[in-house]
Coordinates of C-alpha atoms and ligand atoms in Angstrom, one line a residue:
M1 CA 102.3 88.5 106.5
K2 CA 98.5 88.1 106.9
T3 CA 95.9 90.8 106.4
D4 CA 92.2 90.8 105.8
V5 CA 91.9 92.0 102.2
I6 CA 94.6 92.4 99.6
I7 CA 93.9 94.7 96.6
V8 CA 96.2 94.5 93.7
G9 CA 96.3 97.8 91.8
C10 CA 95.3 101.4 92.8
G11 CA 93.5 102.9 89.9
V12 CA 89.8 103.9 90.4
A13 CA 88.7 100.3 90.8
G14 CA 91.2 99.3 93.6
L15 CA 90.9 102.6 95.4
Y16 CA 87.1 102.7 95.5
C17 CA 86.9 99.1 96.5
A18 CA 89.2 99.8 99.4
L19 CA 87.1 102.8 100.5
N20 CA 83.9 100.7 100.5
L21 CA 85.3 98.0 102.8
P22 CA 84.7 98.4 106.5
K23 CA 87.2 100.6 108.4
E24 CA 87.9 97.9 110.9
K25 CA 89.3 95.6 108.2
G26 CA 93.0 95.7 107.5
I27 CA 93.6 96.3 103.8
L28 CA 96.8 96.0 101.9
M29 CA 97.0 97.7 98.5
L30 CA 99.9 96.8 96.2
T31 CA 100.8 98.6 93.0
K32 CA 103.4 97.9 90.4
S33 CA 104.4 101.5 89.9
K34 CA 103.8 104.8 91.6
A35 CA 100.3 105.3 92.9
E36 CA 99.7 108.1 90.4
E37 CA 100.8 106.0 87.5
S38 CA 97.5 104.3 86.6
D39 CA 95.3 104.7 83.5
S40 CA 92.7 106.1 85.8
F41 CA 94.8 109.2 86.1
L42 CA 94.9 109.5 82.3
A43 CA 91.1 109.5 81.7
Q44 CA 90.2 112.7 79.8
G45 CA 86.7 112.8 78.5
G46 CA 84.6 112.1 81.5
I47 CA 82.3 109.8 83.4
C48 CA 78.7 108.9 82.4
V49 CA 75.8 109.3 84.7
L50 CA 72.1 108.8 84.6
R51 CA 71.0 112.4 84.5
D52 CA 67.3 111.6 85.2
E53 CA 65.0 108.6 84.8
G54 CA 63.9 109.9 81.4
D55 CA 67.4 109.1 80.0
Y56 CA 67.5 105.5 81.3
E57 CA 66.3 103.7 78.1
S58 CA 68.4 105.9 75.9
F59 CA 71.6 105.4 78.0
R60 CA 70.9 101.6 78.0
E61 CA 70.3 101.5 74.3
D62 CA 73.5 103.5 73.5
T63 CA 75.6 101.2 75.7
M64 CA 74.1 98.1 74.1
R65 CA 74.3 99.4 70.5
A66 CA 78.0 100.3 70.9
G67 CA 78.6 96.8 72.4
H68 CA 76.9 95.2 69.4
Y69 CA 74.2 93.9 71.8
E70 CA 76.7 91.4 73.2
N71 CA 76.5 93.2 76.5
N72 CA 75.2 91.5 79.7
P73 CA 71.9 93.4 80.1
E74 CA 71.8 92.8 83.9
S75 CA 75.3 94.3 84.3
V76 CA 74.3 97.3 82.1
D77 CA 71.2 97.9 84.3
I78 CA 73.2 97.7 87.4
M79 CA 75.8 100.1 86.1
I80 CA 73.3 102.7 85.0
S81 CA 71.0 102.6 88.1
S82 CA 74.1 102.7 90.4
S83 CA 75.6 105.7 88.7
P84 CA 74.0 108.5 90.7
K85 CA 75.2 106.9 94.0
V86 CA 78.8 106.7 92.6
I87 CA 78.8 110.3 91.6
E88 CA 77.4 111.4 95.0
D89 CA 80.3 109.5 96.6
L90 CA 82.9 111.0 94.3
V91 CA 81.7 114.5 95.1
R92 CA 81.8 113.6 98.9
F93 CA 85.4 112.5 98.5
G94 CA 86.2 115.8 96.9
A95 CA 86.1 115.4 93.1
E96 CA 84.8 118.4 91.3
F97 CA 82.9 118.4 88.0
E98 CA 82.2 121.2 85.7
R99 CA 79.0 123.0 86.7
E100 CA 76.4 125.0 84.9
G101 CA 74.1 127.2 87.0
D102 CA 73.0 125.1 90.0
G103 CA 73.7 121.8 88.4
F104 CA 76.3 119.8 86.6
A105 CA 77.4 120.6 83.0
Y106 CA 77.2 117.6 80.7
T107 CA 79.2 116.8 77.6
K108 CA 78.6 114.3 74.8
E109 CA 80.9 111.8 73.0
G110 CA 80.7 109.4 70.1
A111 CA 77.7 107.1 70.0
H112 CA 75.9 108.9 72.8
S113 CA 72.5 110.1 71.8
S114 CA 72.5 112.9 74.4
P115 CA 74.9 114.7 76.7
R116 CA 75.3 112.7 79.9
I117 CA 79.0 112.9 80.7
L118 CA 80.4 114.7 83.7
F119 CA 83.8 116.1 83.2
H120 CA 86.6 118.1 84.8
E121 CA 88.3 120.0 82.0
D122 CA 90.0 117.2 80.0
E123 CA 91.5 115.6 83.1
T124 CA 88.5 114.0 84.6
G125 CA 90.5 110.8 85.6
K126 CA 93.1 112.8 87.5
E127 CA 90.4 114.7 89.4
I128 CA 88.4 111.5 90.4
T129 CA 91.4 109.3 91.1
G130 CA 93.3 112.0 92.9
A131 CA 90.3 112.5 95.3
L132 CA 90.0 108.8 95.9
L133 CA 93.8 108.4 96.5
R134 CA 93.9 111.3 99.0
T135 CA 91.0 109.7 100.9
V136 CA 92.7 106.3 100.9
R137 CA 95.9 107.8 102.2
E138 CA 93.9 109.2 105.1
R139 CA 92.5 105.9 106.1
E140 CA 94.4 104.2 108.9
N141 CA 93.2 100.7 108.0
I142 CA 94.7 100.9 104.5
T143 CA 98.4 100.3 103.7
L144 CA 99.5 101.3 100.3
V145 CA 102.7 99.8 99.0
E146 CA 104.1 101.2 95.7
N147 CA 106.5 99.6 93.3
F148 CA 105.5 96.1 94.3
T149 CA 104.6 93.7 91.4
V150 CA 102.3 90.8 92.1
V151 CA 103.3 87.8 90.0
D152 CA 101.3 84.9 91.4
L153 CA 98.3 83.9 93.5
I154 CA 98.6 81.5 96.4
A155 CA 95.8 79.0 95.9
Q156 CA 94.6 75.9 97.6
D157 CA 91.6 73.8 96.5
N158 CA 90.5 76.6 94.1
S159 CA 90.5 79.1 97.0
C160 CA 92.7 82.2 96.9
L161 CA 94.8 82.6 100.1
G162 CA 96.9 85.6 99.0
I163 CA 99.6 86.6 96.5
V164 CA 103.3 86.4 95.7
G165 CA 105.2 89.4 94.4
H166 CA 108.5 91.3 94.4
N167 CA 109.6 94.8 95.2
E168 CA 111.9 97.1 93.1
E169 CA 115.0 95.3 94.4
G170 CA 113.6 92.0 93.1
E171 CA 113.0 90.6 96.7
Y172 CA 110.0 88.3 96.8
S173 CA 107.4 88.1 99.5
A174 CA 104.1 86.3 100.1
F175 CA 101.1 88.1 101.6
Y176 CA 98.1 86.1 102.9
A177 CA 94.6 87.4 103.2
D178 CA 91.0 86.3 103.6
Y179 CA 90.1 87.9 100.3
T180 CA 92.1 89.1 97.3
V181 CA 90.8 91.6 94.7
L182 CA 92.6 92.0 91.4
A183 CA 92.4 95.5 90.0
T184 CA 95.3 95.6 87.7
G185 CA 93.8 97.5 84.7
G186 CA 94.3 96.9 81.0
I187 CA 96.7 95.2 78.7
G188 CA 98.0 98.1 76.6
G189 CA 101.6 97.4 77.6
L190 CA 101.5 94.3 75.4
F191 CA 101.0 96.4 72.3
K192 CA 103.4 98.6 70.4
H193 CA 100.9 101.4 70.0
S194 CA 98.6 102.0 73.0
T195 CA 97.3 104.9 75.1
N196 CA 97.9 102.8 78.2
Y197 CA 100.8 103.0 80.7
R198 CA 103.5 100.6 79.5
H199 CA 103.5 98.7 82.8
L200 CA 99.9 97.6 82.3
T201 CA 100.6 94.2 80.8
G202 CA 97.6 92.1 81.8
D203 CA 99.4 90.4 84.7
S204 CA 96.2 89.2 86.2
V205 CA 95.2 87.6 83.0
A206 CA 98.5 85.7 83.0
M207 CA 98.0 84.6 86.6
A208 CA 94.4 83.5 85.8
L209 CA 95.7 81.4 82.9
N210 CA 98.2 79.7 85.2
H211 CA 95.5 78.9 87.8
N212 CA 92.7 77.9 85.4
I213 CA 90.5 80.9 86.4
K214 CA 87.8 81.6 83.9
L215 CA 88.4 84.3 81.4
K216 CA 85.9 85.9 79.0
N217 CA 86.0 87.7 75.7
I218 CA 89.8 88.2 75.8
D219 CA 89.9 89.0 72.1
Y220 CA 87.6 92.0 72.6
I221 CA 90.2 94.8 72.5
Q222 CA 89.2 98.4 71.7
I223 CA 91.3 100.5 69.3
H224 CA 90.7 104.2 69.9
P225 CA 90.2 106.1 66.7
T226 CA 92.2 109.3 67.6
T227 CA 95.6 109.4 69.2
L228 CA 98.2 112.0 68.2
Y229 CA 100.5 110.7 65.5
T230 CA 104.2 111.2 66.2
E231 CA 107.4 109.4 65.4
E232 CA 108.1 109.1 69.1
K233 CA 108.1 105.7 70.9
G234 CA 106.2 105.2 74.1
R235 CA 102.6 105.8 75.2
E236 CA 100.4 107.3 72.6
F237 CA 98.7 110.6 73.5
L238 CA 94.9 110.3 73.4
I239 CA 92.8 113.0 71.7
S240 CA 89.6 112.5 73.7
E241 CA 86.4 111.5 71.9
S242 CA 84.7 114.5 73.6
V243 CA 86.7 116.7 71.1
R244 CA 84.7 115.1 68.3
G245 CA 81.6 115.3 70.6
E246 CA 82.1 119.1 70.7
G247 CA 82.4 119.3 66.9
A248 CA 85.9 118.2 65.7
I249 CA 85.9 116.5 62.3
L250 CA 88.2 113.9 60.6
L251 CA 89.8 114.7 57.3
N252 CA 91.8 112.8 54.8
S253 CA 95.0 114.1 53.1
K254 CA 92.9 116.0 50.6
G255 CA 91.0 117.8 53.4
E256 CA 87.8 115.8 52.8
R257 CA 85.6 114.3 55.5
F258 CA 85.2 110.5 55.1
V259 CA 83.2 109.3 58.1
D260 CA 80.5 110.4 60.6
E261 CA 82.8 111.1 63.5
L262 CA 80.2 110.3 66.2
Q263 CA 79.7 106.7 65.4
P264 CA 80.9 104.0 67.9
R265 CA 84.7 103.7 68.2
D266 CA 85.2 100.5 66.3
V267 CA 83.2 101.9 63.3
V268 CA 85.3 105.2 63.2
T269 CA 88.5 103.2 63.7
N270 CA 87.7 100.9 60.8
A271 CA 86.9 103.9 58.6
I272 CA 90.2 105.6 59.4
H273 CA 92.2 102.4 58.7
E274 CA 90.3 102.1 55.3
E275 CA 91.1 105.7 54.5
M276 CA 94.8 105.4 55.4
K277 CA 95.0 102.2 53.3
K278 CA 93.3 103.8 50.3
E279 CA 95.5 106.9 50.5
G280 CA 98.7 105.1 51.5
T281 CA 99.1 107.5 54.5
A282 CA 100.3 106.9 58.1
H283 CA 97.6 109.0 59.7
V284 CA 94.5 111.1 59.0
W285 CA 93.8 114.6 60.3
L286 CA 91.6 116.0 63.0
S287 CA 90.3 119.5 62.7
L288 CA 88.9 121.5 65.6
E289 CA 88.0 124.4 63.3
N290 CA 84.3 124.1 64.4
I291 CA 85.0 124.5 68.1
P292 CA 85.4 128.1 69.4
K293 CA 88.9 128.9 70.6
E294 CA 87.5 129.8 74.1
E295 CA 85.9 126.3 74.3
I296 CA 89.1 124.6 73.3
L297 CA 91.1 126.5 75.9
T298 CA 88.7 125.9 78.8
H299 CA 87.4 122.4 78.0
F300 CA 90.6 120.9 76.6
P301 CA 93.6 122.7 78.2
N302 CA 95.6 119.5 78.6
I303 CA 95.2 118.4 75.0
Y304 CA 95.9 122.0 73.9
R305 CA 99.2 122.0 75.9
Q306 CA 100.3 118.6 74.8
C307 CA 99.8 119.3 71.1
L308 CA 101.5 122.6 71.4
D309 CA 104.5 120.8 73.0
V310 CA 104.9 118.8 69.8
G311 CA 104.4 121.8 67.5
Y312 CA 100.6 121.9 66.8
D313 CA 98.3 124.7 67.8
I314 CA 94.9 123.1 67.8
T315 CA 93.1 126.5 67.8
K316 CA 94.7 127.2 64.4
E317 CA 95.6 123.9 62.6
S318 CA 94.6 120.3 62.1
I319 CA 96.5 117.6 63.9
P320 CA 97.6 114.2 62.6
V321 CA 95.8 111.3 64.3
V322 CA 96.0 107.5 64.2
P323 CA 94.1 104.7 65.9
S324 CA 95.9 102.9 68.9
Q325 CA 95.0 100.1 71.3
H326 CA 93.0 101.7 74.1
Y327 CA 90.8 99.4 76.2
F328 CA 90.3 95.7 77.1
M329 CA 86.6 94.7 77.1
G330 CA 87.4 91.1 78.0
G331 CA 89.2 89.8 81.1
I332 CA 88.6 87.7 84.2
D333 CA 85.1 86.4 84.0
V334 CA 83.2 87.8 87.0
D335 CA 79.6 87.7 88.2
K336 CA 77.5 90.7 89.2
Y337 CA 79.3 90.8 92.6
S338 CA 82.7 90.8 90.8
R339 CA 83.5 87.2 92.0
S340 CA 85.8 85.2 89.8
S341 CA 85.7 81.5 89.3
M342 CA 88.2 81.1 92.2
D343 CA 86.8 81.3 95.8
R344 CA 87.8 84.4 97.7
L345 CA 89.2 86.0 94.6
Y346 CA 87.4 89.1 93.0
A347 CA 88.4 91.1 90.0
V348 CA 87.3 94.7 89.3
G349 CA 87.9 97.4 86.8
E350 CA 89.4 96.9 83.3
T351 CA 91.0 93.5 84.2
S352 CA 87.6 92.0 84.8
C353 CA 84.8 91.2 82.4
N354 CA 81.2 91.4 83.8
G355 CA 79.8 91.9 80.3
V356 CA 78.9 95.6 80.6
H357 CA 80.7 96.6 77.4
G358 CA 79.9 93.7 75.2
K359 CA 82.1 93.8 72.1
N360 CA 82.9 97.5 72.2
R361 CA 82.8 100.0 75.0
L362 CA 80.8 103.1 74.9
A363 CA 82.9 106.2 75.6
S364 CA 83.1 107.3 79.3
N365 CA 81.5 104.0 80.6
S366 CA 84.8 102.6 81.8
L367 CA 85.4 104.7 84.9
L368 CA 81.7 104.3 85.9
E369 CA 81.7 100.5 85.3
S370 CA 85.0 100.2 87.3
L371 CA 83.6 102.1 90.2
V372 CA 80.1 100.5 90.3
F373 CA 81.5 97.0 90.3
A374 CA 84.4 97.7 92.7
R375 CA 81.8 98.9 95.2
R376 CA 79.8 95.7 94.7
A377 CA 82.9 93.6 95.3
A378 CA 83.5 95.4 98.6
L379 CA 79.9 95.1 99.7
H380 CA 79.8 91.4 98.8
I381 CA 83.0 90.7 100.7
T382 CA 81.7 92.6 103.7
D383 CA 78.3 90.9 103.8
N384 CA 79.8 87.4 103.4
Y385 CA 82.9 87.8 105.4
S386 CA 84.6 84.6 106.8
E387 CA 88.2 83.8 107.5
G388 CA 90.2 81.9 104.9
Q389 CA 91.8 78.5 105.6
H390 CA 95.5 79.2 106.0
T391 CA 96.7 75.7 106.5
Q392 CA 100.1 76.0 104.9
E393 CA 102.9 78.6 104.5
I394 CA 104.4 78.5 101.0
T395 CA 108.1 78.6 100.3
I396 CA 108.8 81.0 97.4
D397 CA 111.2 79.9 94.8
P398 CA 112.2 83.1 92.9
E399 CA 113.7 80.9 90.2
K400 CA 110.2 80.0 89.2
Y401 CA 109.5 83.6 88.2
I402 CA 112.9 84.5 86.7
D403 CA 111.6 85.1 83.2
Y404 CA 108.0 85.9 84.0
P405 CA 107.6 89.2 82.1
T406 CA 108.4 87.5 78.8
Q407 CA 106.5 84.3 79.7
Y408 CA 103.4 86.2 80.8
R409 CA 103.4 88.5 77.8
K410 CA 103.6 85.5 75.5
A411 CA 100.9 83.5 77.4
V412 CA 98.4 86.4 77.3
L413 CA 99.0 87.2 73.6
D414 CA 98.8 83.6 72.6
A415 CA 95.5 83.2 74.6
I416 CA 94.1 86.3 72.8
E417 CA 95.1 84.9 69.4
K418 CA 93.6 81.5 70.2
E419 CA 90.3 83.0 71.3
R420 CA 90.3 85.2 68.1
N421 CA 90.9 82.1 65.9
T422 CA 88.1 80.2 67.7
N423 CA 85.7 83.0 67.2
E424 CA 86.4 83.5 63.5
Ligands
FAD1 C1 94.4 108.0 77.8 C2 93.2 107.3 78.4 C3 92.0 108.1 78.5 C4 90.8 107.5 79.0 N1 89.7 108.3 79.1 C5 88.6 107.7 79.7 C6 87.4 108.5 80.0 O1 87.4 109.7 79.6 N2 86.4 108.0 80.5 C7 86.4 106.6 80.9 O2 85.3 106.2 81.5 N3 87.5 105.9 80.7 C8 88.6 106.4 80.1 N4 89.7 105.6 80.0 C9 89.7 104.2 80.5 C10 89.8 104.2 82.0 O3 90.7 105.2 82.4 C11 90.3 102.9 82.5 O4 89.6 101.8 81.9 C12 90.1 102.8 84.0 O5 90.7 103.9 84.6 C13 90.7 101.5 84.5 O6 90.8 101.6 85.9 P1 91.4 100.4 86.7 O7 91.3 100.8 88.1 O8 90.8 99.1 86.3 O9 92.9 100.3 86.2 P2 94.1 101.3 86.2 O10 93.7 102.7 86.6 O11 94.9 101.2 85.0 O12 95.0 100.8 87.4 C14 95.7 99.6 87.3 C15 96.5 99.5 88.6 O13 97.1 98.1 88.7 C16 98.4 98.2 89.0 N5 99.1 96.9 88.5 C17 99.0 96.4 87.3 N6 99.7 95.2 87.3 C18 100.1 95.0 88.5 C19 100.8 93.9 89.2 N7 101.2 92.9 88.5 N8 101.1 94.1 90.5 C20 100.7 95.2 91.2 N9 100.0 96.2 90.6 C21 99.7 96.1 89.3 C22 98.9 99.4 88.3 O14 100.2 99.9 88.8 C23 97.7 100.4 88.6 O15 97.9 100.9 89.9 C24 90.8 106.2 79.4 C25 92.0 105.4 79.4 C26 93.2 106.0 78.9 C27 94.4 105.2 78.8

């Protein structure tokens, strides 16, 4: 099968990339699970935007400070200056954000020096990704295939010709394309405690390792300070940073505060780990006592419901929270057009690393970064379009992939460990 562009993954990055490609190009989108099962759907807090030019320097400085100034300044500038256009598009595609009077309402999260985050209750990701998915489903040039796992790239002379993958029944197929875009999200599925969907296991990183595609900062992994502590196994439920942004405080077992809750995520996470170690506890507490009940119910209805389901009424009592793996700052090394080191192969969203986040991502910059650089990939493909060289058809040997989940998991975790050791 040959198409023009293959996009692997249908979170915000994959979907928005597809929508920015020309309508006359055939696009094949493949996703490992159901289309609604991406981390993009889980995003709670919101999406940053440049409110006005007066906030430019402050937005830039907050992003760089959170990233320990290891950010790529050019990527940061591109992200911030492109943000109004992205929001305009999202609204055009049908996403709704909280409003105040004639304009948008803005909220604030940790390490932001002013409110610049657009939100839709505490389900901003669902609102944005749902709107993009609906639009993609209406486009005749885009075919979306669910429950199809990509396991390999077809490459010749360091040029990507397509992908190999299998459906739910374990039947393998190869798809060829002039361009391939990897948008496979994060790596949380490799960790015991993570806020991510379990099927997000860094498959693109494993494929990149197999094909000597350049990776960057793969040991930069963000641990979110506040996920709901339960004895249950599975995905950890996030308590959005915007809850702290609106006034929630962290308490130890004696009911004492021990950290400024609005510092960058890595700082707050370290403080919580220290406190748990000092007290010998499995979690700390988050109290929303400073947030009016009405605000909790209108701004955080999803968090309210989820906590109630496991027995906590956040309008009346503190909840136990613990840090969990949350976000991958590193990934496939890409330039400002989202090009990887392999010709005709792009990477966008959380699986890519264009340096925006440096060593630690600022809250609510992820959706924005994914969208901005997915669009840039689409525009770059469009402006430079040429047909790929399909000189050979490959024969798939399913035996080669028989134990790939275990092998890929090990390969990625080993590579992260190696990078960590090198940097220490
Ligand atoms: C609980 C939670 C809350 C968050 N809140 C916010 C927030 O408020 N603001 C913010 O900016 N960011 C937030 N984030 C981060 C943000 O949601 C993600 O970084 C972003 O959505 C990533 O988008 P993506 O398109 O790169 O990946 P995803 O949305 O994760 O999509 C990945 C896609 O790739 C597919 N896939 C993976 N592997 C394969 C494979 N081998 N073959 C085929 N398909 C594959 C998946 O099925 C999926 O469709 C949050 C994340 C979580 C988990």
